[in-house]
CSV table of C-alpha atoms in Angstrom, one decimal:
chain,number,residue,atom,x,y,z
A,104,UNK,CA,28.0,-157.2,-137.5
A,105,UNK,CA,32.0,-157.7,-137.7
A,106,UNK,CA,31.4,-160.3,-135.1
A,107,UNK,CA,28.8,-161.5,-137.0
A,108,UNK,CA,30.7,-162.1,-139.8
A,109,UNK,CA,33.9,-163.5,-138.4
A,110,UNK,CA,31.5,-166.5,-136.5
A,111,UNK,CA,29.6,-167.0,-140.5
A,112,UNK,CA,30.9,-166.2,-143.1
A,113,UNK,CA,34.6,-164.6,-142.9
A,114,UNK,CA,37.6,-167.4,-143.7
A,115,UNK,CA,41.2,-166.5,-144.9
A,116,UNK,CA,41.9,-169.1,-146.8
A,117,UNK,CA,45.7,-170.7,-147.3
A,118,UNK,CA,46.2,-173.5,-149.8
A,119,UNK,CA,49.0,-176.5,-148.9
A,120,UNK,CA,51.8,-174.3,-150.2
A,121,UNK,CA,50.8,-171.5,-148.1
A,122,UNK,CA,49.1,-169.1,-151.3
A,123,UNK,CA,46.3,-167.5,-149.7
A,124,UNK,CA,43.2,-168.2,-151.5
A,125,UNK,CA,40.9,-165.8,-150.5
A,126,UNK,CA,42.8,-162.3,-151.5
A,127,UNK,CA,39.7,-160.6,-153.0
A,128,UNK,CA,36.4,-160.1,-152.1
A,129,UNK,CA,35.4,-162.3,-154.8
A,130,UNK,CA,36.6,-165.0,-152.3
A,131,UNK,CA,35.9,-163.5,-149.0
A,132,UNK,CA,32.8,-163.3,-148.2
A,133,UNK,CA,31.6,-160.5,-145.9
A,134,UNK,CA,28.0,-159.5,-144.6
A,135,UNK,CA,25.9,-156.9,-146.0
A,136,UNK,CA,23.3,-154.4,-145.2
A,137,UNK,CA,20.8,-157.3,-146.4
A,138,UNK,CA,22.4,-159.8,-144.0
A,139,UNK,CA,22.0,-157.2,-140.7
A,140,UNK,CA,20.1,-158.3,-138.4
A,141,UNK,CA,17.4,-155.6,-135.7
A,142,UNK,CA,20.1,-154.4,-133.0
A,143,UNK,CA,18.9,-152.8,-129.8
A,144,UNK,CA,21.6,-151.6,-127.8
A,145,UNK,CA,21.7,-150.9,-124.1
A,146,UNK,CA,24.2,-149.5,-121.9
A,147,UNK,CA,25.7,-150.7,-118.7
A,148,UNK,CA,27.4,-148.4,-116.8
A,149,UNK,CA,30.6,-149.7,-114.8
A,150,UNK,CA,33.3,-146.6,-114.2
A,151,UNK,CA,36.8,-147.5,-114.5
A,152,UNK,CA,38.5,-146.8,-111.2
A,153,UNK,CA,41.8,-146.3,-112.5
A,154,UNK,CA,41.4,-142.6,-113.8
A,155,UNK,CA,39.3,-139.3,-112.1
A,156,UNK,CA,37.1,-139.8,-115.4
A,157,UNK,CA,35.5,-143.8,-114.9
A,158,UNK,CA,36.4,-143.7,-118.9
A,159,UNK,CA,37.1,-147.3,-120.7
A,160,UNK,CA,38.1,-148.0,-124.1
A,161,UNK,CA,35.1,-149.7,-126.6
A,162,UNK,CA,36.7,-150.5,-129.5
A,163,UNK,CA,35.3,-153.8,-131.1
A,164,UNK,CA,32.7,-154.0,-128.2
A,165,UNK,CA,30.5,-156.3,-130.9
A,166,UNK,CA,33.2,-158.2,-132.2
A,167,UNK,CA,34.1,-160.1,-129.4
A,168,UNK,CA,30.7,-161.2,-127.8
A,169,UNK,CA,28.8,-162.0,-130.8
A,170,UNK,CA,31.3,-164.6,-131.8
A,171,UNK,CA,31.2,-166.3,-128.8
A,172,UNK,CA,27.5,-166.4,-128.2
A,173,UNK,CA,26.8,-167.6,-132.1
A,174,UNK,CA,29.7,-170.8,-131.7
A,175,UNK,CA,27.7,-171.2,-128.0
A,176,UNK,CA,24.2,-171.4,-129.9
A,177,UNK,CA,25.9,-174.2,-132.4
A,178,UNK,CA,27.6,-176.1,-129.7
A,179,UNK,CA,24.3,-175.8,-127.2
A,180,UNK,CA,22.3,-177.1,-130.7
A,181,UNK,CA,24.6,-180.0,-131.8
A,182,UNK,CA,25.0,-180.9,-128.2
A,183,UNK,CA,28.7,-180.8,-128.3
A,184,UNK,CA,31.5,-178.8,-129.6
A,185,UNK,CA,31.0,-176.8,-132.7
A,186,UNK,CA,33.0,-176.9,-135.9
A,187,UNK,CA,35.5,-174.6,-136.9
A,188,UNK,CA,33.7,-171.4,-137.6
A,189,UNK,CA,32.9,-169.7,-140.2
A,190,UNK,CA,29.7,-171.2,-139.4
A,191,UNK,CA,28.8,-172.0,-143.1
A,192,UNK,CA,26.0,-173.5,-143.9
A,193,UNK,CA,27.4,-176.4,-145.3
A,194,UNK,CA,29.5,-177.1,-142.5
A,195,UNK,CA,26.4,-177.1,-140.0
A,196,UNK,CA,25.1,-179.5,-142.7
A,197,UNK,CA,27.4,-182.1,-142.4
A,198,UNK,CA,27.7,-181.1,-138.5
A,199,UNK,CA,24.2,-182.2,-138.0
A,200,UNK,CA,24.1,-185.3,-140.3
A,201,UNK,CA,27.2,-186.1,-138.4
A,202,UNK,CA,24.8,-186.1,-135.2
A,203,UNK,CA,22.0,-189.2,-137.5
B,163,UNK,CA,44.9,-153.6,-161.5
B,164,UNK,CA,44.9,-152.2,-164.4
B,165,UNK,CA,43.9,-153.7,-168.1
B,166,UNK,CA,46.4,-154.7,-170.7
B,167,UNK,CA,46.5,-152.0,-173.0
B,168,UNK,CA,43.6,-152.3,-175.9
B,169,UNK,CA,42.0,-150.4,-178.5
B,170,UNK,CA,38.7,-148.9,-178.1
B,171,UNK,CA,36.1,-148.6,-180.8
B,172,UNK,CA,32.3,-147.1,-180.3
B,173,UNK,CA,30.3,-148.1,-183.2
B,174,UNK,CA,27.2,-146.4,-183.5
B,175,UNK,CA,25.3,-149.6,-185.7
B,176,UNK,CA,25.2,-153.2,-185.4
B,177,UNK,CA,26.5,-153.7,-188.7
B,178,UNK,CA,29.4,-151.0,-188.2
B,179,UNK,CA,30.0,-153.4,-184.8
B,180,UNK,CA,29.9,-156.5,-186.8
B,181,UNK,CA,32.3,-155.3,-189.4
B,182,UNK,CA,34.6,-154.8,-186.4
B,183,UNK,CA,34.1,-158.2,-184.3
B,184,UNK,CA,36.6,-161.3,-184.8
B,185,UNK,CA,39.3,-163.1,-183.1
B,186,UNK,CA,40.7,-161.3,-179.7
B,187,UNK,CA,37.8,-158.8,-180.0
B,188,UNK,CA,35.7,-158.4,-176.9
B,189,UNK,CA,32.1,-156.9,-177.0
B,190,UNK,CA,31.8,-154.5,-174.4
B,191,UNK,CA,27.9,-154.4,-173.0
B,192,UNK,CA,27.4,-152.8,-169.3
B,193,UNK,CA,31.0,-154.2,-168.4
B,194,UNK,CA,30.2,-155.8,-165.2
B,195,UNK,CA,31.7,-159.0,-165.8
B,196,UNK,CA,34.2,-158.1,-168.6
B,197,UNK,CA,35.7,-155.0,-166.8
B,198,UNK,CA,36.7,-156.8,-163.7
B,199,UNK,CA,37.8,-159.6,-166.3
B,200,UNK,CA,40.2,-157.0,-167.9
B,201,UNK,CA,41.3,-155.1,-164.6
B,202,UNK,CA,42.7,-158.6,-163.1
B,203,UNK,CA,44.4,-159.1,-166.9
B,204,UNK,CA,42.1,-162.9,-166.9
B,205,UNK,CA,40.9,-161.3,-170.4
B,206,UNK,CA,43.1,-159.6,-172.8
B,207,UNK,CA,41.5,-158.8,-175.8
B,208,UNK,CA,43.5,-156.5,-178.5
B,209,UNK,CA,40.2,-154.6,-179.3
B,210,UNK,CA,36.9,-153.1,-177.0
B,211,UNK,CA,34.0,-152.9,-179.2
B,212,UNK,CA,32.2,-150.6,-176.9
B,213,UNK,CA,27.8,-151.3,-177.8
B,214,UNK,CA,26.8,-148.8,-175.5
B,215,UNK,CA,26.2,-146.2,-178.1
B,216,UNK,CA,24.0,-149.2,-180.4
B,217,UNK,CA,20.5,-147.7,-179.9
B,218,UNK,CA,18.6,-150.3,-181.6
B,219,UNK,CA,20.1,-153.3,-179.6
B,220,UNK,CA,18.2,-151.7,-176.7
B,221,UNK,CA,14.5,-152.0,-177.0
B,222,UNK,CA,12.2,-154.2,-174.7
B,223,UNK,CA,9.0,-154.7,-176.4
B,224,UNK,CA,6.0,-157.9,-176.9
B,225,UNK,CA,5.4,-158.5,-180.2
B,226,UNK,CA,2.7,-160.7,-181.2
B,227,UNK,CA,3.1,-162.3,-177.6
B,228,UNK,CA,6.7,-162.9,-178.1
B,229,UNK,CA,8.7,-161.0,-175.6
B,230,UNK,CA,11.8,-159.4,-177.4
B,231,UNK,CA,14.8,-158.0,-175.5
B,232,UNK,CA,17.4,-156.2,-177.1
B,233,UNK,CA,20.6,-157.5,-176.1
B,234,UNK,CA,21.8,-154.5,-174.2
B,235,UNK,CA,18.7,-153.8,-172.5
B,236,UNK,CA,20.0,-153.5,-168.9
B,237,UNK,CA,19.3,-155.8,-166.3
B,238,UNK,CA,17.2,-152.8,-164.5
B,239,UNK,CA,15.1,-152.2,-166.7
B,240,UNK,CA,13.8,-155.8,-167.0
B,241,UNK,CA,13.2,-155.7,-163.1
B,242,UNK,CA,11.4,-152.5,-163.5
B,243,UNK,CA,9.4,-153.5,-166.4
B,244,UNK,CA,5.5,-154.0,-165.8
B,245,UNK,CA,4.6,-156.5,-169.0
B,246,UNK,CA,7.5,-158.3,-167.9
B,247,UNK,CA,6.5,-158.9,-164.2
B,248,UNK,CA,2.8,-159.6,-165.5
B,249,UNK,CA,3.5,-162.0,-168.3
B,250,UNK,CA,7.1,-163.2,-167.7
B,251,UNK,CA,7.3,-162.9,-163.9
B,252,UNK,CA,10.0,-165.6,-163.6
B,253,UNK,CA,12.5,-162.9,-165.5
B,254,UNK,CA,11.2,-160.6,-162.4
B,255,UNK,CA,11.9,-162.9,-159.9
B,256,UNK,CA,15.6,-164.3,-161.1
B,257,UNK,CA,16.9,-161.1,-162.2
B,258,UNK,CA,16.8,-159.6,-158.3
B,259,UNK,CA,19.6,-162.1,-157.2
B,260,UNK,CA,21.6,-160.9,-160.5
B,261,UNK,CA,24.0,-159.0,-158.5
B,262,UNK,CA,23.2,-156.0,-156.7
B,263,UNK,CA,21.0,-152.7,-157.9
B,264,UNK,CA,24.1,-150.9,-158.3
B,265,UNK,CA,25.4,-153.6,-161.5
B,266,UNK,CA,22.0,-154.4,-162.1
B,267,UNK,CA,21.6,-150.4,-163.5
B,268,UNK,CA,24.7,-151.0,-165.9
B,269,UNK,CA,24.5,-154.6,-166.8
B,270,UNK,CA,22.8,-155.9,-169.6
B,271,UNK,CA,20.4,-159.2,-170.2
B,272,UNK,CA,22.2,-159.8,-173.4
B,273,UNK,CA,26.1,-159.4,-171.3
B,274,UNK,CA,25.2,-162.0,-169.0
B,275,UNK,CA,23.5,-164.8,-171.6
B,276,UNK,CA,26.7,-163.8,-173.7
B,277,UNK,CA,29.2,-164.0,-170.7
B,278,UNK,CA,27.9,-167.4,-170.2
B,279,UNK,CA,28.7,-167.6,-166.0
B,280,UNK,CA,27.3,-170.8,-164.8
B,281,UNK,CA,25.9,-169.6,-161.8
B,282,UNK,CA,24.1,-166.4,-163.5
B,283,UNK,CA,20.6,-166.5,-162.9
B,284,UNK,CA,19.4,-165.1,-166.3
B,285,UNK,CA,20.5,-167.6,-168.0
B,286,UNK,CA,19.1,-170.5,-166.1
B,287,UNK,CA,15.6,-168.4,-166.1
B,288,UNK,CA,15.7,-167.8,-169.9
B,289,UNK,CA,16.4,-171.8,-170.5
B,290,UNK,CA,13.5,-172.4,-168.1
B,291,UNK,CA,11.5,-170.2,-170.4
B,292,UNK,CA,12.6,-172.2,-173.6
B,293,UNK,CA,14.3,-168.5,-174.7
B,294,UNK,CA,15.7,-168.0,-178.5
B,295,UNK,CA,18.7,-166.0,-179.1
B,296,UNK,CA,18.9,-164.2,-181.9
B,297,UNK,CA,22.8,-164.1,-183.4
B,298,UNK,CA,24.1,-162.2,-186.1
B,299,UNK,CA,27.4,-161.7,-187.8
B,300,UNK,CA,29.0,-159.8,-191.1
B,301,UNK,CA,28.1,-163.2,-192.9
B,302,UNK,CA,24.3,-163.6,-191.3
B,303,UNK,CA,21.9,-164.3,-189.0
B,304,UNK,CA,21.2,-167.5,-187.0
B,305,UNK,CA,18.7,-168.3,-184.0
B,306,UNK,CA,20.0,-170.5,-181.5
B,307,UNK,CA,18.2,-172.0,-178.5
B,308,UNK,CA,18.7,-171.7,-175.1
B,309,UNK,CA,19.4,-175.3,-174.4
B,310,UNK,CA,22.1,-175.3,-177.6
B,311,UNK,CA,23.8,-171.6,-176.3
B,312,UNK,CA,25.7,-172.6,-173.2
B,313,UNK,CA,28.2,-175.0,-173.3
B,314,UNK,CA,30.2,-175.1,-170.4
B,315,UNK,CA,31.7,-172.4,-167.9
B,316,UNK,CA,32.0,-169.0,-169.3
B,317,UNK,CA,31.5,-170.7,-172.9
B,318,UNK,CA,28.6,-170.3,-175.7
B,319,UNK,CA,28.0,-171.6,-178.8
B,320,UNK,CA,28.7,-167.6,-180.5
B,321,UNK,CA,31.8,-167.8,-182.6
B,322,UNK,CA,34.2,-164.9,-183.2
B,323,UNK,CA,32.6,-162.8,-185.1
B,324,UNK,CA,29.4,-163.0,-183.8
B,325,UNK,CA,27.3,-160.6,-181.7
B,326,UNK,CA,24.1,-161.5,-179.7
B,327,UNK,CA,21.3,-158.9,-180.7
B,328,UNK,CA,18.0,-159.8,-179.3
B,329,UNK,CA,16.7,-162.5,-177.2
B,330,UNK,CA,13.4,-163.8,-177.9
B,331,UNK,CA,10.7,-165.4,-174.8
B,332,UNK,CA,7.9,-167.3,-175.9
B,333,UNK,CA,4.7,-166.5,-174.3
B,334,UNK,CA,4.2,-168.7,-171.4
B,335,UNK,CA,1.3,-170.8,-170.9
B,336,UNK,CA,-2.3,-169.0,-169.2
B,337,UNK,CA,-2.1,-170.2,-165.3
B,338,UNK,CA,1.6,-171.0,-165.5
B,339,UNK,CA,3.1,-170.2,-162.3
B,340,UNK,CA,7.1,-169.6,-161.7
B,341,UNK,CA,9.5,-169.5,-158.7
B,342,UNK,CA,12.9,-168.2,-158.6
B,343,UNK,CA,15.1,-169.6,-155.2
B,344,UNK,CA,18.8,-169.8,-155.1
B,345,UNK,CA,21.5,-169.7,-152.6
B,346,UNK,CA,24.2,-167.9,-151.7
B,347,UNK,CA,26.6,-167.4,-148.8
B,348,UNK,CA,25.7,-164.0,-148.8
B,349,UNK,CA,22.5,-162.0,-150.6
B,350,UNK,CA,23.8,-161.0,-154.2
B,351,UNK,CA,27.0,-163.1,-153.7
B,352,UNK,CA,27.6,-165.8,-156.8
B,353,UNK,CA,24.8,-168.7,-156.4
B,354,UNK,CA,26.0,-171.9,-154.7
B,355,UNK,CA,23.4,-173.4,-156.8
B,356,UNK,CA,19.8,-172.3,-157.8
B,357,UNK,CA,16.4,-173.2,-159.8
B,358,UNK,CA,14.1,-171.3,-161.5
B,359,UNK,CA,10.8,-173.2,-162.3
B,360,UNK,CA,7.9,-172.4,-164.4
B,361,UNK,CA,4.9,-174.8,-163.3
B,362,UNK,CA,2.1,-175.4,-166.3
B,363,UNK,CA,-1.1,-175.8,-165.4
B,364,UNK,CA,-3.6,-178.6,-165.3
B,365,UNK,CA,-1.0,-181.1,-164.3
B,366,UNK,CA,1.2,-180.2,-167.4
B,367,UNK,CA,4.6,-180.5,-165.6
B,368,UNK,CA,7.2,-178.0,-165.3
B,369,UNK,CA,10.3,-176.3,-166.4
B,370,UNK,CA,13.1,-176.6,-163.8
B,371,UNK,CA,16.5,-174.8,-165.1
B,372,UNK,CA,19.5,-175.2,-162.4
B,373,UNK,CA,22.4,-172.8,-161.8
B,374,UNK,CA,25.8,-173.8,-159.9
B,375,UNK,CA,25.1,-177.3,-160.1
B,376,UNK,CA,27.3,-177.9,-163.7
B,377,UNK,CA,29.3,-176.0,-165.8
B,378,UNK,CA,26.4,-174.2,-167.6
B,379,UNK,CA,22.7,-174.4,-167.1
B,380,UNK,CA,20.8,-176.8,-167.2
B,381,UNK,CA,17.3,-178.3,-167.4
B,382,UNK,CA,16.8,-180.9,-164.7
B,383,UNK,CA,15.0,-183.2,-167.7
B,384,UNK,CA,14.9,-186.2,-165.2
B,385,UNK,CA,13.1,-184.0,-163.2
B,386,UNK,CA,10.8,-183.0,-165.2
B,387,UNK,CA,9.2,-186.5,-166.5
B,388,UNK,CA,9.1,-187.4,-163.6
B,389,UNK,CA,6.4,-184.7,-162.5
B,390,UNK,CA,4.3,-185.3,-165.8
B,391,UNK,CA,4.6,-189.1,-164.7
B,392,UNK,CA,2.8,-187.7,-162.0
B,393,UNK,CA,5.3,-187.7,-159.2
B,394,UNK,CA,5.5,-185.3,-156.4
B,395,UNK,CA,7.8,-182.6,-155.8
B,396,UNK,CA,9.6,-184.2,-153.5
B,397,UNK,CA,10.7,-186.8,-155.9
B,398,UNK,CA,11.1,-184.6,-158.5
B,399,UNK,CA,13.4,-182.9,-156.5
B,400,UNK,CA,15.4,-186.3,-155.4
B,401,UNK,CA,15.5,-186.6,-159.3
B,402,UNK,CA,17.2,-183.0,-160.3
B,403,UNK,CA,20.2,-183.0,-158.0
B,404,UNK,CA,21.0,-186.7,-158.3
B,405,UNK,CA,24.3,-185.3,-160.4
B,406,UNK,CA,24.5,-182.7,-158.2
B,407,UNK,CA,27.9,-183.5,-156.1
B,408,UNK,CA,28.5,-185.0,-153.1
B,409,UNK,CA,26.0,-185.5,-150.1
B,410,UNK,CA,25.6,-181.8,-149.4
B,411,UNK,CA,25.0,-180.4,-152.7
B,412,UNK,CA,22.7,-183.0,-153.4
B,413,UNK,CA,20.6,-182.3,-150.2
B,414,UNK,CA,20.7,-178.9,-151.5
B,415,UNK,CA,20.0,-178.9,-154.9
B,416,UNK,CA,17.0,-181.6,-154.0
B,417,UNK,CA,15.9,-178.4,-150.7
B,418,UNK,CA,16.0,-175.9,-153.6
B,419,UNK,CA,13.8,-177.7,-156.0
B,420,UNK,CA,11.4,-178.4,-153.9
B,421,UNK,CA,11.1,-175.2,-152.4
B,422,UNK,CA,10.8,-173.3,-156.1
B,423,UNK,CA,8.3,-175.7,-156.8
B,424,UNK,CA,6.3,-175.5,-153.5
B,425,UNK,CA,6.3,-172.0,-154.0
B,426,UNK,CA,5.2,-171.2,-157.8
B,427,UNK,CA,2.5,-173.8,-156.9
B,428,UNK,CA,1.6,-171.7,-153.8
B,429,UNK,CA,1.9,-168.3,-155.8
């Protein structure tokens, strides 16, 4: 869901004199409970060799795939490079009526 | 942070709290748009009229088919209400995108008509509904309607002085059918724009109110001709968000129209 959220929704905002713009959460926009999508989770097993315990650290796990595979969904539907992200809904508008 | 000091008062009548109203006097109803207001210092009144303890500002009853809710009846309660989902369902169906349950439980029909936010979704359903609201001060009593009451962002026709006490919702029309769609960048968030609709029956047009799209509500009245001239919704909806902004709020004011009105017909 953090990854979620950074590819949709999440911007920090600067204006030109570099005041940021988005410094509550009046302004930044994060996901909710009503924005969660089903998550299944599964678990590959790949030991670390580097230590008698195979252990690896997890932190983040969702946050850096999900970003990645939303921007690759964009870029696979506008056929070519997707926008900055957040991927808001009005920039996917003009992204596509950039494609007409 | 913190508000600018004031001075609280709790008066337990409406006249006691209208002998107390004026200049740089704020009404306090379930505080979920003037507290934040005060906490970031945007509003600074010198004295909180507190309402809460008001009793008779709080009723929700039909009277002679008139719907009549007291101005602090809270948002919840109007969502929860059975005569209002049967006979008003459009107040149903808008007042679930009026923030979350949690501010819903607190904040009041009458705070967010009187706060005036152009993107609240009360209002724009009450104008749609052709609602009354019922003023008074230490001086009188006036009515004022809907489409006189909001005047631009976060502005109303009450003067200082004035209190909103009940708000009055014509029965609507056997057969009518409503829809309430808005959107959002996230569920509950502030609208982006929205319409509610209340379709008549028999070919007898509709009601389209819009949200986000100008400074206060408004009825889409191009709109609305349009469909007793017979048109379809699709042209009605190229109609209400012709003034709607640039490229992209037009497509989605015109999506949003279409869809409320594709879906109260469908209902």
């Amino acid at each position: 869901v953090q990854g979620l959220g950074a590819a949709l929704v999440e911007e920090a905002v600067f204006d030109e004199y570099g005041q940021p713009r988005s410094a509550s959460f009046a302004d930044y926009s994060l996901l909710t409970a009503v924005e969660l999508p089903p998550i299944e989770t599964r678990f590959v097993q790949s030991p670390s060799p580097m230590n008698p315990l195979g252990a690896k650290g997890i932190g983040e796990g969702g946050a850096i795939g999900t970003p990645a595979a939303i921007a690759s969904a964009v870029a696979d539907a506008l056929g070519g490079p997707p926008p900055d992200p957040p991927f808001t809904a009005e920039k996917l508008w003009w992204a596509l009526r950039g494609l007409a | 942070v913190k508000p600018a000091p004031f001075e609280y008062v709790a008066p337990r009548s409406v006249e006691e709290a209208l002998s107390l109203l004026g200049e740089d006097v704020a009404a306090l109803a379930g505080g979920q748009s003037l507290v934040p207001l005060l906490n970031l210092r945007v509003a600074r009144p010198a004295v909180i009229v507190d309402l809460n303890g008001i009793e008779s500002l709080a009723g929700l009853e039909v009277d002679s088919g008139t719907l009549r809710i007291g101005a602090m009846v809270r948002q919840a309660a109007l969502e929860r209400s059975a005569v209002v989902a049967e006979r008003w369902p459009l107040l149903g169906q808008a007042v679930r995108y009026a923030g979350h349950a949690a501010t819903r439980s607190r904040g009041t029909v009458g705070g967010s008509v009187a706060h005036g936010d152009p993107a609240a979704e009360l209002p724009a359903a009450l104008l749609a509904l052709d609602a009354v609201f019922r003023v008074r001060s230490a001086s009188g009593s006036r009515a004022i309607a809907a489409g006189e009451f909001f005047l631009g962002p976060l502005m109303t026709a009450l003067e200082p002085g004035e209190l909103l006490v009940e708000i009055e919702v014509p029965a609507v029309a056997v057969g009518a059918r409503s829809a309430f769609v808005e959107h959002a960048r996230t569920f509950g968030d502030f609208a982006t724009a929205g319409v509610a609709v209340v379709l008549r029956p028999d070919g007898g047009g509709a009601a389209i109110a819009l949200l986000g799209v100008e400074g206060r509500p408004v009825r889409a009245r191009a709109a609305e001709y349009a469909l007793l001239g017979g048109a379809s919704f699709e042209e009605a909806a190229e109609f209400a968000a012709a003034s709607a902004g640039d490229d992209y709020r037009r497509a989605l004011v015109a999506e949003l129209v279409h869809r409320a009105l594709s879906e109260a017909a469908a209902s």
